[in-house]
Short mmCIF file of C-alpha atoms in Angstrom, two decimals:
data_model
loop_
_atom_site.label_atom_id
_atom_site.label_comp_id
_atom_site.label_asym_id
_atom_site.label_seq_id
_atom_site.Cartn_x
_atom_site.Cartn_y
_atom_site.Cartn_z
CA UNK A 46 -19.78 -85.26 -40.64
CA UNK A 47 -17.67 -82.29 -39.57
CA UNK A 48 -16.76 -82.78 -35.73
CA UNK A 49 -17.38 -79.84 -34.94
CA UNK A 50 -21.09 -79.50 -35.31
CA UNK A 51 -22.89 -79.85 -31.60
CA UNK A 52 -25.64 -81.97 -32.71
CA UNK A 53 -27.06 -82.53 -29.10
CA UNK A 54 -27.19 -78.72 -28.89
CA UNK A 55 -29.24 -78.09 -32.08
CA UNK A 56 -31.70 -80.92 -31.12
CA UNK A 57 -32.55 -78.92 -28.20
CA UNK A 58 -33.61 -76.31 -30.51
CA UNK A 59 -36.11 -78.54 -32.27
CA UNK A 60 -33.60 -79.32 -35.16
CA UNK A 61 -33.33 -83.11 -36.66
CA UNK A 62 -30.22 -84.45 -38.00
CA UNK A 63 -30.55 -85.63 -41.35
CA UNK A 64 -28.81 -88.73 -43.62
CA UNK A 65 -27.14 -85.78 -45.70
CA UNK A 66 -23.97 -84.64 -43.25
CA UNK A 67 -24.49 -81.42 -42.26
CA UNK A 68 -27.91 -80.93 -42.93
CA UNK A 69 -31.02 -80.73 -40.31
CA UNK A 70 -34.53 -80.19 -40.38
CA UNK A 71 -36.14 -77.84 -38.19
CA UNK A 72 -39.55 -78.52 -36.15
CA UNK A 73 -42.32 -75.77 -35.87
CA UNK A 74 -44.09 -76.48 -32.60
CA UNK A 75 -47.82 -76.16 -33.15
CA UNK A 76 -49.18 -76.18 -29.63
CA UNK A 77 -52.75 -77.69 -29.93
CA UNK A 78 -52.86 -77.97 -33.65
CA UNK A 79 -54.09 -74.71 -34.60
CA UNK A 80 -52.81 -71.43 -35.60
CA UNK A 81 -53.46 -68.74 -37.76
CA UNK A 82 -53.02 -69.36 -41.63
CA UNK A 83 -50.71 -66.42 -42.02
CA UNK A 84 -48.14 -68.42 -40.50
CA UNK A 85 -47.27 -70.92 -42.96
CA UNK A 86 -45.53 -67.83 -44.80
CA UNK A 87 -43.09 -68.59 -41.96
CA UNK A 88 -42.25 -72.16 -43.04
CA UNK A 89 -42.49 -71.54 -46.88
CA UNK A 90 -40.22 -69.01 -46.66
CA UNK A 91 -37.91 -70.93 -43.98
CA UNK A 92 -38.02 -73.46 -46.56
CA UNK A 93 -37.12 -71.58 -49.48
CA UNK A 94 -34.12 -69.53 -48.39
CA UNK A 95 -32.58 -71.77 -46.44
CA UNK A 96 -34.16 -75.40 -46.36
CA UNK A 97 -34.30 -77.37 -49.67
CA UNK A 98 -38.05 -75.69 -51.10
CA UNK A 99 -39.56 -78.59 -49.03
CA UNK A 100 -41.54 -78.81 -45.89
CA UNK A 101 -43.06 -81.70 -43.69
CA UNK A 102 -46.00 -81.68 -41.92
CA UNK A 103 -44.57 -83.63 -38.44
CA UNK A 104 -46.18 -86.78 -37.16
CA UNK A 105 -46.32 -84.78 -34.11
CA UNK A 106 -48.36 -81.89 -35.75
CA UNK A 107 -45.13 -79.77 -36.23
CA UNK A 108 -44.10 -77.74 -39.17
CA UNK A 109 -40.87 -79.01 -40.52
CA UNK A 110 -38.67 -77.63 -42.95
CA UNK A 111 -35.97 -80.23 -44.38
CA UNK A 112 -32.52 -79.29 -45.71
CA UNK A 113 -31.35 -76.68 -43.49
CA UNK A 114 -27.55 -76.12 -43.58
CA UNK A 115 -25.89 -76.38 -40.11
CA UNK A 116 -24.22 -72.87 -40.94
CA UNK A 117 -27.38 -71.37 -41.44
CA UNK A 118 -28.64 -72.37 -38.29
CA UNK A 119 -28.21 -69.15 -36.06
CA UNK A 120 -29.81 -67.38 -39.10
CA UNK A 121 -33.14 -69.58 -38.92
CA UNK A 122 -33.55 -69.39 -35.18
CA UNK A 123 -33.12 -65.60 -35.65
CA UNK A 124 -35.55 -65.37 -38.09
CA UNK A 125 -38.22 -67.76 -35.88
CA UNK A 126 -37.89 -65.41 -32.87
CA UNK A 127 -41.36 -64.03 -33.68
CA UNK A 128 -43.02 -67.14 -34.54
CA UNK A 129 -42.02 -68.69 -31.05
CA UNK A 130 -42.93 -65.84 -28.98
CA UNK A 131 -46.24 -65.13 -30.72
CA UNK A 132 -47.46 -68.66 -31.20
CA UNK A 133 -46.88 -69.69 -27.37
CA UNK A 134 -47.90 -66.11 -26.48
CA UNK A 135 -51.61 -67.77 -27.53
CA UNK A 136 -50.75 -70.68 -24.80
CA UNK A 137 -49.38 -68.66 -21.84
CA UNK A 138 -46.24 -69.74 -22.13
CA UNK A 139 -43.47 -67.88 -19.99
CA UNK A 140 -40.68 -68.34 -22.58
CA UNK A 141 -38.33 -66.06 -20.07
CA UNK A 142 -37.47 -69.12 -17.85
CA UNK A 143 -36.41 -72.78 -18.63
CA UNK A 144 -37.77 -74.97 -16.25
CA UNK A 145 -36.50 -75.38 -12.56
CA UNK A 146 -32.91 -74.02 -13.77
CA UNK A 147 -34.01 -70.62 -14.39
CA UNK A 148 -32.12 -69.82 -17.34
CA UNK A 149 -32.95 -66.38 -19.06
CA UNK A 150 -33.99 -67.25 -22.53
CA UNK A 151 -32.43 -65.87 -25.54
CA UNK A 152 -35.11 -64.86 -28.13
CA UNK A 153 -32.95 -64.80 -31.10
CA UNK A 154 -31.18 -68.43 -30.17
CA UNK A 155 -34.52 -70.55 -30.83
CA UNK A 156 -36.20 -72.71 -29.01
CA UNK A 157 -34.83 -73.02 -25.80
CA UNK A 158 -35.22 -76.97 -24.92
CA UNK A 159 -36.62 -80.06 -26.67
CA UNK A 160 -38.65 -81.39 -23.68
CA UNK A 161 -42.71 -80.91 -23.73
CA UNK A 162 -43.18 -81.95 -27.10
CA UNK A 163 -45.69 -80.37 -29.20
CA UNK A 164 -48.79 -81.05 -27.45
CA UNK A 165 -50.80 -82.92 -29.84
CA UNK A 166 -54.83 -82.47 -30.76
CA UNK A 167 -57.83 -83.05 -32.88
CA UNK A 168 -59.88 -80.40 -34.32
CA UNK A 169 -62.17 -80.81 -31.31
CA UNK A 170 -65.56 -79.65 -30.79
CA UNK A 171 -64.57 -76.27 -32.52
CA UNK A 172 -65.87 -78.47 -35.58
CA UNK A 173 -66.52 -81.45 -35.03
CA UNK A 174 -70.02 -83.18 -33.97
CA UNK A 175 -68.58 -85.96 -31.92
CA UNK A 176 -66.34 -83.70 -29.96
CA UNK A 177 -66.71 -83.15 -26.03
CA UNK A 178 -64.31 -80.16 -25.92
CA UNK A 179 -62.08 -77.74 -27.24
CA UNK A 180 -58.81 -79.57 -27.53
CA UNK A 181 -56.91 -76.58 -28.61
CA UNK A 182 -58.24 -74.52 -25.34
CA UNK A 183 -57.12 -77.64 -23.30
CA UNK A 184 -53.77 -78.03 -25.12
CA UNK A 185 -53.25 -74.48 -24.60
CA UNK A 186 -53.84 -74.36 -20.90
CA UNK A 187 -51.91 -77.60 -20.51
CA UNK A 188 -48.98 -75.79 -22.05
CA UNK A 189 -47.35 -73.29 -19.75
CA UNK A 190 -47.22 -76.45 -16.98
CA UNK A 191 -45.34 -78.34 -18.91
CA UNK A 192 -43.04 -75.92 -21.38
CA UNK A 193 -40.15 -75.51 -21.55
CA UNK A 194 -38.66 -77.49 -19.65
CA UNK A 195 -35.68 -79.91 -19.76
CA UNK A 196 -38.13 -83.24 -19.15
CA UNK A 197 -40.03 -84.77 -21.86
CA UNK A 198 -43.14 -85.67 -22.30
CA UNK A 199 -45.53 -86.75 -24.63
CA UNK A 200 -49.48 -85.65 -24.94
CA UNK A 201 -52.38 -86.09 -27.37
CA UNK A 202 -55.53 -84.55 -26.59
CA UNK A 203 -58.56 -85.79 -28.01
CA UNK A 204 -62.10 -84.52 -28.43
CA UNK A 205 -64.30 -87.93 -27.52
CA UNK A 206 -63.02 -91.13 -27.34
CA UNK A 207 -63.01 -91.91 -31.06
CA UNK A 208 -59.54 -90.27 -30.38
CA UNK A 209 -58.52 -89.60 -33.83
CA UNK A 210 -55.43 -88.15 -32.59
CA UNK A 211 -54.14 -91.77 -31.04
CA UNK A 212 -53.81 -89.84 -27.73
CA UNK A 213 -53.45 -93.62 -26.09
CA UNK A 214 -50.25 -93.62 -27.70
CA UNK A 215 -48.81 -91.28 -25.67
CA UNK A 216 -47.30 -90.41 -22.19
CA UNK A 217 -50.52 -88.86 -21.03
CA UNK A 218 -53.64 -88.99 -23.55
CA UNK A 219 -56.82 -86.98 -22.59
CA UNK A 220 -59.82 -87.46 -24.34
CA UNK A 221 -62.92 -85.13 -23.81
CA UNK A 222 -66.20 -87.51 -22.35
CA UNK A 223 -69.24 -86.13 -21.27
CA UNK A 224 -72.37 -87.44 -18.96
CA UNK A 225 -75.46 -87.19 -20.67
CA UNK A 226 -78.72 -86.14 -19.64
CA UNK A 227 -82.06 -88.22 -21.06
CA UNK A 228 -85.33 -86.28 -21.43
CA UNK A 229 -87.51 -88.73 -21.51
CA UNK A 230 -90.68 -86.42 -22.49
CA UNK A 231 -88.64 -85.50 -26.22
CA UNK A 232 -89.00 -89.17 -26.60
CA UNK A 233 -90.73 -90.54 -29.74
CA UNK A 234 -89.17 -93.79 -28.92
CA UNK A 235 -87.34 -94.48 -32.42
CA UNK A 236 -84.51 -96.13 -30.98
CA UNK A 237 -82.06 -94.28 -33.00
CA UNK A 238 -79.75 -93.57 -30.25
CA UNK A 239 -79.84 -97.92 -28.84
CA UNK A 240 -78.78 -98.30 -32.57
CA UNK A 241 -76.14 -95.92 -32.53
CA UNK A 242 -74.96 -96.67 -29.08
CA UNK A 243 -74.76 -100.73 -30.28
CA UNK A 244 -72.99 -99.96 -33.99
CA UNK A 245 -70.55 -97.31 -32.42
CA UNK A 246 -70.22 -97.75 -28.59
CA UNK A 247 -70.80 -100.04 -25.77
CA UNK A 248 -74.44 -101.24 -25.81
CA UNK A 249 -75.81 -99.66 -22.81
CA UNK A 250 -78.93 -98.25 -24.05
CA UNK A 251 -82.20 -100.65 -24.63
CA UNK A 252 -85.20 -99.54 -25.79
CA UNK A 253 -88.47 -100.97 -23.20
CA UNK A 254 -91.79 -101.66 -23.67
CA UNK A 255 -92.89 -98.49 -23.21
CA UNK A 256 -91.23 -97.12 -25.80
CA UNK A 257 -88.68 -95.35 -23.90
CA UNK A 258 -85.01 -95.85 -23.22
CA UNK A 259 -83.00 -97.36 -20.35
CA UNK A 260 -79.51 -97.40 -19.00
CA UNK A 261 -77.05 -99.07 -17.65
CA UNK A 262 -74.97 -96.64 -16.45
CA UNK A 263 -71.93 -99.36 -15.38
CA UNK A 264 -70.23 -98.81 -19.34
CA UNK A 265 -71.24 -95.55 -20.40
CA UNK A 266 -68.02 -94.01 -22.40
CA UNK A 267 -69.18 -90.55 -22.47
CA UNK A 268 -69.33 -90.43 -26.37
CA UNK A 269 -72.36 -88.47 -27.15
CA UNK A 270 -73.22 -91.15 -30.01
CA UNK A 271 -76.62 -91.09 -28.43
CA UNK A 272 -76.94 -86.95 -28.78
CA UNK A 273 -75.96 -87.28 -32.52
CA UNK A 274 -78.61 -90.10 -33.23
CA UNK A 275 -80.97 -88.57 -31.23
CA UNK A 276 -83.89 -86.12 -33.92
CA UNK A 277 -85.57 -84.59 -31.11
CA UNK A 278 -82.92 -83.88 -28.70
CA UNK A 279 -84.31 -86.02 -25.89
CA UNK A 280 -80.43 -86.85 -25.53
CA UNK A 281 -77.98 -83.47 -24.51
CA UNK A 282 -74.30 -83.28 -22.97
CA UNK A 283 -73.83 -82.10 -19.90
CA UNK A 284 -72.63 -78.26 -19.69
CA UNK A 285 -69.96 -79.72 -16.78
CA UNK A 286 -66.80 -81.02 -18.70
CA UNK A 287 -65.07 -84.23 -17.78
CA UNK A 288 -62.28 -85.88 -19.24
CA UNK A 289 -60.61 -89.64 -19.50
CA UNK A 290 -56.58 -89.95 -19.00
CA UNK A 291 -54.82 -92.52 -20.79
CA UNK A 292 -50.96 -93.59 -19.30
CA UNK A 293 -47.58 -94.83 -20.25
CA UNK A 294 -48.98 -95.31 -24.15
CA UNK A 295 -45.84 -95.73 -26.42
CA UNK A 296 -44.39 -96.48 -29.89
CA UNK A 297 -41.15 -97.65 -30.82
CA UNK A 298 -38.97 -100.45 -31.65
CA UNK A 299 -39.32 -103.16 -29.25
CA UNK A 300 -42.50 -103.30 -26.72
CA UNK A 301 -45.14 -100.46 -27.89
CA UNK A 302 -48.02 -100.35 -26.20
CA UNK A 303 -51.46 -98.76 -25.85
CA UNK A 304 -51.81 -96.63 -22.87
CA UNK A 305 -53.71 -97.60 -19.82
CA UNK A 306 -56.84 -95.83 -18.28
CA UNK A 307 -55.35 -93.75 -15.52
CA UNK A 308 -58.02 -91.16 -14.12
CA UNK A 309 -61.96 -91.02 -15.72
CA UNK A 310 -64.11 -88.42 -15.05
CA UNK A 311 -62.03 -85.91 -14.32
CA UNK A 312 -62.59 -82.39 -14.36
CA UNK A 313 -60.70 -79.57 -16.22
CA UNK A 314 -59.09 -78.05 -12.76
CA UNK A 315 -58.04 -81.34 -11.35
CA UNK A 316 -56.54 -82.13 -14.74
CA UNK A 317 -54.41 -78.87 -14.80
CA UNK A 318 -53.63 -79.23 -11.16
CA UNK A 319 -52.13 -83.35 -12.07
CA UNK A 320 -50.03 -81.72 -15.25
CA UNK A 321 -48.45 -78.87 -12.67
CA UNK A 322 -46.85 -82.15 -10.98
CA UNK A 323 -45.01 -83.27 -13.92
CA UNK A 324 -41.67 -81.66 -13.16
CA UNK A 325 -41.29 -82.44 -9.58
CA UNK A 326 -42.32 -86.37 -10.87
CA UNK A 327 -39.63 -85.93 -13.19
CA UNK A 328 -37.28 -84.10 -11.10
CA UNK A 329 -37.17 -86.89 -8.87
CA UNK A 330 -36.94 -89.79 -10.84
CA UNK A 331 -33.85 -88.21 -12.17
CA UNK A 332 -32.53 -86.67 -9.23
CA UNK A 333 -33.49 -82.66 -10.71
CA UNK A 334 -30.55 -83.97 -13.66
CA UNK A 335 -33.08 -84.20 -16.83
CA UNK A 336 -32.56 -86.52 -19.74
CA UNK A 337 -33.90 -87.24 -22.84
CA UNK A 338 -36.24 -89.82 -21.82
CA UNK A 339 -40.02 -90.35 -22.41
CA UNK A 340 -42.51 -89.89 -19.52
CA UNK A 341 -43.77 -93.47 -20.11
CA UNK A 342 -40.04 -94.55 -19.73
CA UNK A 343 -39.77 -92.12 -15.84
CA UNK A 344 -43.34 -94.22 -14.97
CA UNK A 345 -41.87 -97.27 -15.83
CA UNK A 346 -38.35 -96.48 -13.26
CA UNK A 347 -40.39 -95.43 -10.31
CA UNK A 348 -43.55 -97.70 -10.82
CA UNK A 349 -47.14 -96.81 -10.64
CA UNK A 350 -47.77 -96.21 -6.92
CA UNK A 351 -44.83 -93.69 -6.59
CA UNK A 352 -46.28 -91.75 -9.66
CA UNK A 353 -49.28 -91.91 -8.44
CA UNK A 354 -48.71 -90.35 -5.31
CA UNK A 355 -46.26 -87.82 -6.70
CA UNK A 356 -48.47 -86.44 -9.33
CA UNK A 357 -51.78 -86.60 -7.85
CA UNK A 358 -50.34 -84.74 -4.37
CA UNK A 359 -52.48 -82.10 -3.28
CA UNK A 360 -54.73 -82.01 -6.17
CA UNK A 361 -58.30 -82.03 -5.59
CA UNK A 362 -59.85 -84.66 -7.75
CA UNK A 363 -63.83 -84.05 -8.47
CA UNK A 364 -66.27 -86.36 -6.41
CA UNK A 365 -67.22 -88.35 -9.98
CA UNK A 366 -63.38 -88.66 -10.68
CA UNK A 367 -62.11 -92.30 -10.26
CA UNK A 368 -58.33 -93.65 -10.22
CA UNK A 369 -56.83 -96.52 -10.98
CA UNK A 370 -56.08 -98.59 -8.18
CA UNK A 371 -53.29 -100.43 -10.25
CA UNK A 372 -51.78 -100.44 -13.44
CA UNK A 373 -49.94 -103.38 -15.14
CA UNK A 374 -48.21 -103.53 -18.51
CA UNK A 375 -47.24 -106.11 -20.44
CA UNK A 376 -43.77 -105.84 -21.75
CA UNK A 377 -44.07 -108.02 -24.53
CA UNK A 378 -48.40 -107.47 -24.99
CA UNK A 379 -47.98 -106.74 -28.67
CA UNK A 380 -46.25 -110.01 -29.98
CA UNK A 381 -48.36 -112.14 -27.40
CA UNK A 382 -47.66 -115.71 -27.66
CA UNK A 383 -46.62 -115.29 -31.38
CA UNK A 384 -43.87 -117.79 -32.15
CA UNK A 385 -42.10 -117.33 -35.63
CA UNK A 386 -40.92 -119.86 -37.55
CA UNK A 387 -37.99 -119.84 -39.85
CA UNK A 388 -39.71 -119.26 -43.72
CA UNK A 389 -38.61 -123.00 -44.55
CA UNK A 390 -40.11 -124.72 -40.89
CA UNK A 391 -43.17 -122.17 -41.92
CA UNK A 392 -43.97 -123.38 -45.81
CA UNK A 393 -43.33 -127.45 -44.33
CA UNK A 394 -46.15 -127.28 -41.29
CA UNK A 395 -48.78 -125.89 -43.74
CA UNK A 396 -51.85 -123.82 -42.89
CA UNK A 397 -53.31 -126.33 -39.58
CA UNK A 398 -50.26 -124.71 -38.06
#
């Protein structure tokens, strides 16, 4: 590859390097997963006058377009200047400044840093009947605390905790729960929603002999598997929104893991209040000199406690909000006590083994 191409310096403009030297493909940040159709004219025609005719749809919800030239670079982020500024226009975001470094931002020079991925989301109870909330209004909101800046991070947010999104492998997953309210006089005693709440949930719902329902309140998720079974509505969502937060979730090559249940119950303004922490967590695990490293990697350096009481300083968790008291990984939890044997020892000890 020619020497002289800066490939640390396009990456911070959302551009990949590709197998072909000199080529990259550039990423389309999608905050929340939703945007007006009328912008995939911006991709196809990214794609077609400068990309290879192809595009990607990211694993990260981004809009990718493969091929580019590293010439025709400058040309691209040019031509995206309106895309950026109206698409996190519709999340608040203050493109003007980058992070705690307060660099003016260049409009025609692309994005301006790689950290605060593409927030990640469901469709959300725009559509669907198992969602809590509106993921996109959340991811939206969630946003301008987090981009751009120079520290990474990671976050899916889902609408109930089917999370379709795999929000648990993230950083920070959020997944929309609700408490629901039981009106026992719409009734009629079918047990629809004990069926629905055993097949799909946690089994907390029994019907009695009286032919109404009870509770135990201990393992509720906060579903709303019981609303959607319910015909006659005795089951309804609260109008107060709560959410569950997920930690530290990962993929990769050695030790991925699921995330861990950090904070349940929480409230939208709490929630906002946690995310506003995430560069001064950052900025000191890394002495205010950012990397590229994951958020789950920063946790991991300081430990749970110090995150803890770094990102949940002087925000004012909701009386039904709990937090976890501890957290603990394990390192190697996805090949558990798996031991591997060469193919030959493998074929010789048979199937008892």
């Amino acid at each position: 590859m020619n020497k002289d191409i800066d490939v640390k310096k396009v990456r911070i403009n959302n551009y990949r390097q590709s197998k072909v030297p000199g080529e990259f493909m550039l990423q389309l940040r999608l905050p929340g997963n939703l945007i007006e159709a009328k912008y995939l004219d911006v991709i196809k025609h990214i794609a077609e006058t400068w990309g290879d005719g192809l595009f990607h749809i990211g694993t990260r919800q981004t809009l990718n377009a493969t091929g580019i030239k590293y010439e025709d670079i400058p040309a691209v982020n040019e031509y995206i200047e309106t895309y950026i500024t109206e698409v996190e226009a519709q999340s608040n975001v203050n493109m003007n400044h980058i992070g705690l470094d307060d660099v003016e931002w260049d409009p025609k020079s692309g994005y301006p840093t790689i950290g605060a991925r593409n927030i990640m989301a469901c469709i959300g109870n725009r559509h669907c009947i198992k969602g809590n909330c509106d993921t996109t209004a959340l991811a939206r909101k969630i946003e301008p605390l987090i981009f751009p800046s120079h520290y990474h991070i990671k976050i899916g947010c889902a609408g109930c905790p089917n999370d379709c999104v795999k929000a648990n492998f993230n950083d920070f997953g959020v997944m929309g729960v609700s408490k629901m309210t039981y009106h026992p006089e719409r009734c009629i005693g079918c047990g629809a929603c004990a069926r629905a709440c055993e097949h799909h949930a946690t089994r907390v719902l029994s019907l009695n002999d009286k032919g109404k329902i009870d509770k135990d309140t201990c393992c509720c998720v906060g579903c709303g598997e019981c609303v959607i079974a319910c015909p006659t509505g005795a089951w309804t969502r609260s109008t107060e929104k709560f959410y569950r937060v997920t930690l530290g979730g990962r993929t990769g090559k050695k030790d991925p893991r699921s995330g861990k249940l950090f904070l349940n119950w929480i409230k939208e303004e709490p929630l906002l209040q946690m995310f506003g922490k995430w560069t001064k967590f950052s900025a000191w695990v890394m002495d205010n000199k950012p990397q590229y490293l994951h958020g789950g990697h920063l946790i991991d350096m300081a430990g749970y406690h110090k995150f803890k009481e770094i990102i949940l300083d002087g925000v004012e968790l909701n009386p039904e909000c709990l937090v976890a008291e501890n957290i603990y990984w394990a390192e190697n939890e996805q090949r558990g006590n798996l031991h591997l044997l060469p193919i030959e020892k493998h074929a010789k000890a048979g199937p008892q083994e």
